[in-house]
């Protein structure tokens, strides 16, 4: 079945279910994923400097530590000057992509986001800007794109309607989340979708729905990492997702989407000390170390025991060099855009 998946980049629902129903480690699956990853991206690991610029959020996702109703969180916002200084420092450390991520915080109007994006582009024209600001109207995405943003991360979280309702309050909808993703794609962003592994009530069939949605959307980036429990959320009594299933899914997704940018997530590094290294040898090719000022890092606590909250950006960068080198790969100092051959293949077969 793994041969078939590698060859055809697809499986039937039944076959996928068989692969996903267990979280046993599968060396052949990992080997094939790594071979495919190396055939597309060689030994390169793409890095993105993550700037968590606000932990204010108007939403109340049941799994998330910075949800609006969590009154135990001390809230912060970074000024545009602080964001720019994170980028300046990151540039010196070799980052050529900055990811600005935050809760859904209306303080950052279109006007302010456009200003921040243009200021970064004016100083670091050779860098890509990725945004992860949640759901906004299409006109807002368009304005920020016109100001110079290149990419947008918006995990769909789950493509299974019933599951979506169990993870989110009534005010949110899967239909809107999907519409945002299609809008972003239409505007011309390199889009990232994705989901948590092992989120409460997730089933094999909801994961298959996630994979089918990804096949429809064909995003440039696919962010998957384990769900990790946070004690100040309604899901405080649920277990976190497993390392093994997260790695299996990374490998399966690499085989189905050979050209995708797949991060070895911070969440993966949080559930296992060498989680990110394992991610890189199971199909992942991107890491997103933290560039936020050390003073606010602990406050962006989506889940418990999040790693890299005490180190300065430079320390994180050197630690990462060592970790990546231990896998036999090497960090590439460039924007790290998606290779577009997959689009060419799809065009050639008339899809
Ligand atoms: N507000 C933006 C959005 O909704 O896309 C970006 C910030 S949001 C915190 C980024 C991602 O964190 C979410 O898409 C979700 O998948 C992930 N996340 C939230 N809570 C988590 C948890 N408890 N464990 C693992 N990942 C989590
Ligand atoms: Fe908004 Fe998590 S609920 S970022």
Short mmCIF file of C-alpha atoms and ligand atoms in Angstrom, two decimals:
data_model
loop_
_atom_site.label_atom_id
_atom_site.label_comp_id
_atom_site.label_asym_id
_atom_site.label_seq_id
_atom_site.Cartn_x
_atom_site.Cartn_y
_atom_site.Cartn_z
CA UNK A 1 0.00 0.00 0.00
CA UNK A 2 2.91 2.37 0.75
CA UNK A 3 4.32 1.66 -2.70
CA UNK A 4 0.96 2.49 -4.23
CA UNK A 5 0.74 5.71 -2.22
CA UNK A 6 4.25 6.71 -3.33
CA UNK A 7 3.55 5.90 -6.98
CA UNK A 8 0.05 7.25 -7.36
CA UNK A 9 0.10 10.00 -4.69
CA UNK A 10 -3.36 8.85 -3.65
CA UNK A 11 -5.27 6.03 -1.98
CA UNK A 12 -8.93 5.11 -1.56
CA UNK A 13 -10.68 6.08 1.68
CA UNK A 14 -10.48 2.47 2.86
CA UNK A 15 -6.74 2.27 2.22
CA UNK A 16 -6.11 5.60 3.92
CA UNK A 17 -8.19 4.49 6.89
CA UNK A 18 -5.96 1.44 7.26
CA UNK A 19 -2.84 3.60 7.28
CA UNK A 20 -4.26 6.11 9.76
CA UNK A 21 -6.02 3.72 12.13
CA UNK A 22 -2.75 2.78 13.83
CA UNK A 23 -0.07 4.96 15.30
CA UNK A 24 2.64 2.29 15.11
CA UNK A 25 5.91 3.61 13.68
CA UNK A 26 6.38 2.55 10.06
CA UNK A 27 9.97 2.74 8.84
CA UNK A 28 9.04 2.10 5.19
CA UNK A 29 6.51 4.93 5.20
CA UNK A 30 9.08 7.31 6.71
CA UNK A 31 11.79 6.22 4.26
CA UNK A 32 9.57 6.77 1.24
CA UNK A 33 8.44 10.18 2.49
CA UNK A 34 12.04 11.21 3.10
CA UNK A 35 13.07 10.04 -0.37
CA UNK A 36 10.30 12.05 -2.00
CA UNK A 37 11.12 15.10 0.15
CA UNK A 38 14.77 14.87 -0.90
CA UNK A 39 13.89 14.44 -4.57
CA UNK A 40 11.98 17.75 -4.49
CA UNK A 41 13.77 19.84 -1.85
CA UNK A 42 17.15 18.08 -1.53
CA UNK A 43 18.70 18.51 1.90
CA UNK A 44 17.38 22.05 2.33
CA UNK A 45 15.41 23.07 5.38
CA UNK A 46 13.50 26.33 4.96
CA UNK A 47 13.27 28.57 8.00
CA UNK A 48 10.67 31.19 8.90
CA UNK A 49 11.00 33.70 11.71
CA UNK A 50 7.78 33.65 13.69
CA UNK A 51 6.64 36.90 15.28
CA UNK A 52 3.68 36.37 17.60
CA UNK A 53 2.55 39.95 17.64
CA UNK A 54 -0.72 39.84 19.61
CA UNK A 55 -2.38 37.39 21.98
CA UNK A 56 -5.69 39.25 21.98
CA UNK A 57 -8.38 37.21 20.28
CA UNK A 58 -12.08 37.77 19.75
CA UNK A 59 -12.67 34.05 19.18
CA UNK A 60 -13.25 31.25 21.62
CA UNK A 61 -11.96 28.09 19.95
CA UNK A 62 -12.38 25.40 22.61
CA UNK A 63 -8.82 24.07 22.23
CA UNK A 64 -6.86 27.30 22.29
CA UNK A 65 -5.01 28.76 25.27
CA UNK A 66 -5.39 32.40 24.15
CA UNK A 67 -9.16 32.18 23.53
CA UNK A 68 -11.05 35.29 24.56
CA UNK A 69 -12.65 33.73 27.63
CA UNK A 70 -9.36 32.72 29.20
CA UNK A 71 -9.06 35.44 31.79
CA UNK A 72 -5.81 34.03 33.16
CA UNK A 73 -3.91 35.29 30.11
CA UNK A 74 -1.99 38.53 30.38
CA UNK A 75 -2.66 40.18 27.02
CA UNK A 76 -0.09 42.01 24.90
CA UNK A 77 0.28 43.67 21.52
CA UNK A 78 3.52 44.50 19.71
CA UNK A 79 3.84 47.97 18.19
CA UNK A 80 4.89 48.35 14.57
CA UNK A 81 8.32 49.48 15.79
CA UNK A 82 8.68 46.30 17.87
CA UNK A 83 7.62 44.13 14.92
CA UNK A 84 10.13 45.88 12.66
CA UNK A 85 12.91 45.44 15.15
CA UNK A 86 12.15 41.66 15.34
CA UNK A 87 12.46 41.57 11.52
CA UNK A 88 15.75 43.50 11.60
CA UNK A 89 17.18 41.10 14.13
CA UNK A 90 15.84 38.12 12.18
CA UNK A 91 17.33 39.38 8.95
CA UNK A 92 20.78 39.47 10.58
CA UNK A 93 20.26 35.87 11.68
CA UNK A 94 19.54 34.70 8.13
CA UNK A 95 15.74 34.72 8.05
CA UNK A 96 14.24 35.66 4.68
CA UNK A 97 10.64 34.94 5.62
CA UNK A 98 8.80 36.56 8.49
CA UNK A 99 5.55 35.09 9.75
CA UNK A 100 3.33 37.56 11.58
CA UNK A 101 0.88 35.57 13.66
CA UNK A 102 -1.69 36.64 16.20
CA UNK A 103 -5.11 36.04 17.64
CA UNK A 104 -8.00 37.64 15.76
CA UNK A 105 -7.37 41.12 17.07
CA UNK A 106 -9.42 43.97 15.53
CA UNK A 107 -6.82 46.47 16.80
CA UNK A 108 -4.75 45.53 13.73
CA UNK A 109 -6.94 47.21 11.14
CA UNK A 110 -6.31 46.83 7.40
CA UNK A 111 -4.65 50.22 7.46
CA UNK A 112 -2.23 49.24 10.21
CA UNK A 113 -1.47 45.82 8.69
CA UNK A 114 -0.80 47.43 5.27
CA UNK A 115 1.53 49.90 6.91
CA UNK A 116 3.43 47.18 8.78
CA UNK A 117 3.74 45.03 5.65
CA UNK A 118 4.97 47.94 3.50
CA UNK A 119 7.49 49.01 6.14
CA UNK A 120 8.95 45.49 6.34
CA UNK A 121 9.10 45.22 2.54
CA UNK A 122 10.80 48.61 2.26
CA UNK A 123 13.54 47.49 4.66
CA UNK A 124 13.85 43.87 3.58
CA UNK A 125 12.73 43.69 -0.05
CA UNK A 126 14.28 40.25 -0.52
CA UNK A 127 12.09 38.71 2.20
CA UNK A 128 8.68 37.07 2.02
CA UNK A 129 5.95 38.06 4.45
CA UNK A 130 3.56 35.44 5.70
CA UNK A 131 0.50 36.46 7.66
CA UNK A 132 -1.58 34.39 10.03
CA UNK A 133 -4.31 36.69 11.30
CA UNK A 134 -7.33 34.44 11.05
CA UNK A 135 -10.54 35.12 9.16
CA UNK A 136 -11.02 38.51 7.50
CA UNK A 137 -13.18 39.82 4.64
CA UNK A 138 -11.85 39.28 1.11
CA UNK A 139 -11.29 43.02 0.64
CA UNK A 140 -9.06 43.04 3.69
CA UNK A 141 -6.96 40.12 2.39
CA UNK A 142 -6.74 41.93 -0.96
CA UNK A 143 -5.57 45.23 0.57
CA UNK A 144 -2.84 43.52 2.60
CA UNK A 145 -1.75 41.50 -0.44
CA UNK A 146 -1.54 44.71 -2.47
CA UNK A 147 0.65 46.17 0.29
CA UNK A 148 3.15 43.35 -0.29
CA UNK A 149 2.15 40.25 1.74
CA UNK A 150 3.11 37.00 0.01
CA UNK A 151 1.67 34.12 1.98
CA UNK A 152 -1.14 33.37 4.42
CA UNK A 153 -1.50 30.57 6.96
CA UNK A 154 -5.03 29.64 7.93
CA UNK A 155 -5.42 26.10 9.14
CA UNK A 156 -8.85 24.79 8.28
CA UNK A 157 -8.65 22.89 11.65
CA UNK A 158 -11.00 20.11 10.52
CA UNK A 159 -12.91 19.60 7.28
CA UNK A 160 -15.54 17.47 9.00
CA UNK A 161 -18.60 19.60 9.75
CA UNK A 162 -19.65 17.61 12.83
CA UNK A 163 -16.12 17.70 14.21
CA UNK A 164 -15.83 21.43 13.47
CA UNK A 165 -18.93 22.08 15.62
CA UNK A 166 -17.35 20.19 18.51
CA UNK A 167 -14.20 22.35 18.42
CA UNK A 168 -15.73 25.79 17.93
CA UNK A 169 -18.52 27.99 19.29
CA UNK A 170 -21.65 28.72 17.24
CA UNK A 171 -20.27 32.07 16.08
CA UNK A 172 -17.67 30.32 13.89
CA UNK A 173 -18.24 28.20 10.79
CA UNK A 174 -16.34 25.77 8.63
CA UNK A 175 -17.99 27.29 5.56
CA UNK A 176 -16.50 30.68 6.35
CA UNK A 177 -13.08 29.22 7.11
CA UNK A 178 -13.08 27.44 3.74
CA UNK A 179 -14.34 30.51 1.93
CA UNK A 180 -11.46 32.52 3.41
CA UNK A 181 -8.98 29.95 2.10
CA UNK A 182 -10.46 30.04 -1.40
CA UNK A 183 -10.46 33.85 -1.33
CA UNK A 184 -6.81 33.95 -0.28
CA UNK A 185 -5.91 31.60 -3.09
CA UNK A 186 -7.86 33.55 -5.67
CA UNK A 187 -6.11 36.77 -4.64
CA UNK A 188 -2.73 35.15 -5.26
CA UNK A 189 -1.36 34.36 -1.81
CA UNK A 190 0.67 31.18 -1.33
CA UNK A 191 -1.82 29.58 1.02
CA UNK A 192 -1.29 27.29 3.99
CA UNK A 193 -4.07 25.12 5.42
CA UNK A 194 -3.84 22.32 7.96
CA UNK A 195 -5.14 20.72 11.11
CA UNK A 196 -4.21 19.45 14.56
CA UNK A 197 -3.51 15.75 15.04
CA UNK A 198 -5.40 14.15 17.92
CA UNK A 199 -7.73 17.06 18.63
CA UNK A 200 -10.69 16.08 20.83
CA UNK A 201 -13.34 14.00 19.00
CA UNK A 202 -11.13 13.61 15.89
CA UNK A 203 -11.79 10.32 14.07
CA UNK A 204 -10.16 8.46 11.21
CA UNK A 205 -12.93 9.66 8.95
CA UNK A 206 -12.43 13.30 9.95
CA UNK A 207 -8.74 12.98 9.05
CA UNK A 208 -9.73 11.52 5.68
CA UNK A 209 -12.04 14.52 5.18
CA UNK A 210 -9.04 16.78 5.96
CA UNK A 211 -6.92 15.03 3.35
CA UNK A 212 -9.68 15.22 0.73
CA UNK A 213 -10.14 18.94 1.41
CA UNK A 214 -6.39 19.49 1.04
CA UNK A 215 -6.50 17.65 -2.31
CA UNK A 216 -9.23 20.01 -3.44
CA UNK A 217 -7.54 23.19 -2.21
CA UNK A 218 -3.96 22.20 -3.10
CA UNK A 219 -2.32 24.63 -0.71
CA UNK A 220 1.38 25.51 -0.99
CA UNK A 221 1.81 24.84 2.74
CA UNK A 222 0.26 22.23 5.00
CA UNK A 223 0.59 22.81 8.73
CA UNK A 224 -0.07 19.75 10.85
CA UNK A 225 1.06 19.21 14.40
CA UNK A 226 -0.25 17.51 17.52
CA UNK A 227 -3.07 19.02 19.54
CA UNK A 228 -1.75 19.79 23.05
CA UNK A 229 -4.04 20.30 26.00
CA UNK A 230 -4.21 23.60 27.86
CA UNK A 231 -5.61 23.66 31.39
CA UNK A 232 -7.53 26.93 30.98
CA UNK A 233 -9.74 25.66 28.15
CA UNK A 234 -12.96 23.60 28.02
CA UNK A 235 -10.81 20.71 26.73
CA UNK A 236 -8.57 20.61 29.81
CA UNK A 237 -9.37 16.94 30.49
CA UNK A 238 -8.57 15.68 27.00
CA UNK A 239 -5.33 13.93 26.07
CA UNK A 240 -2.83 15.53 23.72
CA UNK A 241 -2.26 14.06 20.25
CA UNK A 242 0.48 11.46 19.77
CA UNK A 243 3.93 11.88 18.32
CA UNK A 244 3.59 8.66 16.31
CA UNK A 245 0.35 9.59 14.55
CA UNK A 246 1.69 13.10 13.87
CA UNK A 247 4.76 11.58 12.19
CA UNK A 248 2.71 9.05 10.21
CA UNK A 249 0.50 11.84 8.92
CA UNK A 250 3.46 14.01 7.99
CA UNK A 251 4.81 11.12 5.91
CA UNK A 252 1.45 10.34 4.30
CA UNK A 253 0.95 14.01 3.43
CA UNK A 254 4.48 14.28 1.97
CA UNK A 255 3.70 11.31 -0.29
CA UNK A 256 0.37 12.79 -1.38
CA UNK A 257 1.69 16.34 -1.79
CA UNK A 258 5.35 15.98 -2.84
CA UNK A 259 5.83 19.73 -3.40
CA UNK A 260 4.13 21.03 -0.27
CA UNK A 261 5.97 23.07 2.33
CA UNK A 262 5.52 21.02 5.49
CA UNK A 263 6.65 22.43 8.83
CA UNK A 264 8.05 20.35 11.65
CA UNK A 265 5.96 22.31 14.14
CA UNK A 266 6.79 23.74 17.56
CA UNK A 267 3.96 21.56 18.92
CA UNK A 268 5.83 18.49 17.65
CA UNK A 269 8.96 19.73 19.44
CA UNK A 270 6.86 20.23 22.57
CA UNK A 271 5.48 16.68 22.83
CA UNK A 272 8.94 15.13 22.28
CA UNK A 273 12.38 16.63 22.87
CA UNK A 274 13.52 15.61 19.37
CA UNK A 275 10.08 16.02 17.79
CA UNK A 276 11.14 18.58 15.19
CA UNK A 277 14.16 16.53 14.14
CA UNK A 278 11.88 13.50 13.75
CA UNK A 279 9.48 15.65 11.75
CA UNK A 280 12.30 16.55 9.36
CA UNK A 281 13.18 12.91 8.77
CA UNK A 282 9.51 11.95 8.25
CA UNK A 283 8.76 14.34 5.39
CA UNK A 284 8.81 17.87 6.82
CA UNK A 285 11.04 20.54 5.24
CA UNK A 286 10.28 23.76 7.14
CA UNK A 287 10.89 25.00 10.69
CA UNK A 288 9.50 28.17 12.21
CA UNK A 289 11.58 29.32 15.16
CA UNK A 290 10.40 32.12 17.37
CA UNK A 291 11.55 35.70 16.77
CA UNK A 292 9.15 37.35 19.23
CA UNK A 293 10.69 39.45 22.02
CA UNK A 294 11.55 37.12 24.92
CA UNK A 295 9.40 39.22 27.28
CA UNK A 296 6.15 38.18 25.56
CA UNK A 297 6.90 34.63 24.49
CA UNK A 298 5.38 32.89 27.49
CA UNK A 299 2.20 34.92 27.00
CA UNK A 300 1.49 33.38 23.59
CA UNK A 301 0.64 30.09 25.23
CA UNK A 302 -1.64 28.22 22.86
CA UNK A 303 -0.91 25.02 24.79
CA UNK A 304 1.07 24.02 27.85
CA UNK A 305 4.85 23.68 28.13
CA UNK A 306 5.45 25.32 24.75
CA UNK A 307 9.17 25.17 23.97
CA UNK A 308 11.57 28.03 23.12
CA UNK A 309 9.87 30.60 25.34
CA UNK A 310 12.99 31.58 27.30
CA UNK A 311 15.68 31.97 24.67
CA UNK A 312 16.79 35.01 22.71
CA UNK A 313 16.27 34.81 18.92
CA UNK A 314 19.98 34.28 18.30
CA UNK A 315 20.12 31.38 20.78
CA UNK A 316 17.11 29.77 19.07
CA UNK A 317 18.78 30.16 15.70
CA UNK A 318 21.99 28.42 16.81
CA UNK A 319 20.10 25.69 18.64
CA UNK A 320 18.18 25.13 15.43
CA UNK A 321 21.35 24.92 13.35
CA UNK A 322 22.57 22.13 15.60
CA UNK A 323 19.26 20.30 15.55
CA UNK A 324 18.93 20.51 11.77
CA UNK A 325 22.55 19.45 11.24
CA UNK A 326 21.91 16.37 13.43
CA UNK A 327 19.34 15.19 10.85
CA UNK A 328 21.80 15.47 7.95
CA UNK A 329 19.97 18.47 6.46
CA UNK A 330 21.02 22.12 6.30
CA UNK A 331 19.24 25.43 6.71
CA UNK A 332 18.81 27.39 3.46
CA UNK A 333 19.15 31.18 3.63
CA UNK A 334 16.55 32.37 1.11
CA UNK A 335 12.81 33.02 0.95
CA UNK A 336 12.04 29.35 0.59
CA UNK A 337 9.13 29.58 -1.80
CA UNK A 338 7.14 26.50 -2.75
CA UNK A 339 8.47 24.70 -5.81
CA UNK A 340 5.80 25.01 -8.41
CA UNK A 341 6.45 21.81 -10.35
CA UNK A 342 3.36 20.26 -8.78
CA UNK A 343 1.27 22.93 -10.44
CA UNK A 344 2.99 22.09 -13.74
CA UNK A 345 2.32 18.37 -13.33
CA UNK A 346 -1.32 19.07 -12.55
CA UNK A 347 -1.62 21.41 -15.54
CA UNK A 348 -0.07 18.77 -17.82
CA UNK A 349 -2.63 16.16 -16.80
CA UNK A 350 -5.40 18.68 -17.40
CA UNK A 351 -6.63 19.18 -13.83
N1 LIG B 1 -5.72 33.49 14.77
C1 LIG B 1 -5.05 32.82 13.71
C2 LIG B 1 -5.88 31.68 13.17
O1 LIG B 1 -6.95 31.42 13.69
O2 LIG B 1 -5.47 31.06 12.20
C3 LIG B 1 -3.66 32.35 14.06
C4 LIG B 1 -3.39 31.97 15.47
S1 LIG B 1 -3.98 30.37 15.93
C5 LIG B 1 -3.51 30.32 17.62
C6 LIG B 1 -2.78 29.31 15.12
C7 LIG B 1 -3.01 27.82 15.22
O3 LIG B 1 -2.69 27.33 16.51
C8 LIG B 1 -4.41 27.36 15.00
O4 LIG B 1 -4.69 27.28 13.63
C9 LIG B 1 -4.44 25.99 15.71
O5 LIG B 1 -4.39 24.91 14.80
C10 LIG B 1 -3.19 26.03 16.59
N2 LIG B 1 -3.53 25.73 17.99
C11 LIG B 1 -4.39 26.40 18.78
N3 LIG B 1 -4.52 25.76 19.97
C12 LIG B 1 -3.73 24.66 19.93
C13 LIG B 1 -3.47 23.60 20.83
N4 LIG B 1 -4.06 23.54 22.02
N5 LIG B 1 -2.59 22.63 20.45
C14 LIG B 1 -2.00 22.69 19.23
N6 LIG B 1 -2.22 23.66 18.33
C15 LIG B 1 -3.09 24.65 18.67
FE1 LIG B 2 -8.13 32.92 18.62
FE2 LIG B 2 -6.90 30.81 19.43
S1 LIG B 2 -9.01 31.33 19.81
S2 LIG B 2 -6.06 32.45 18.33
#
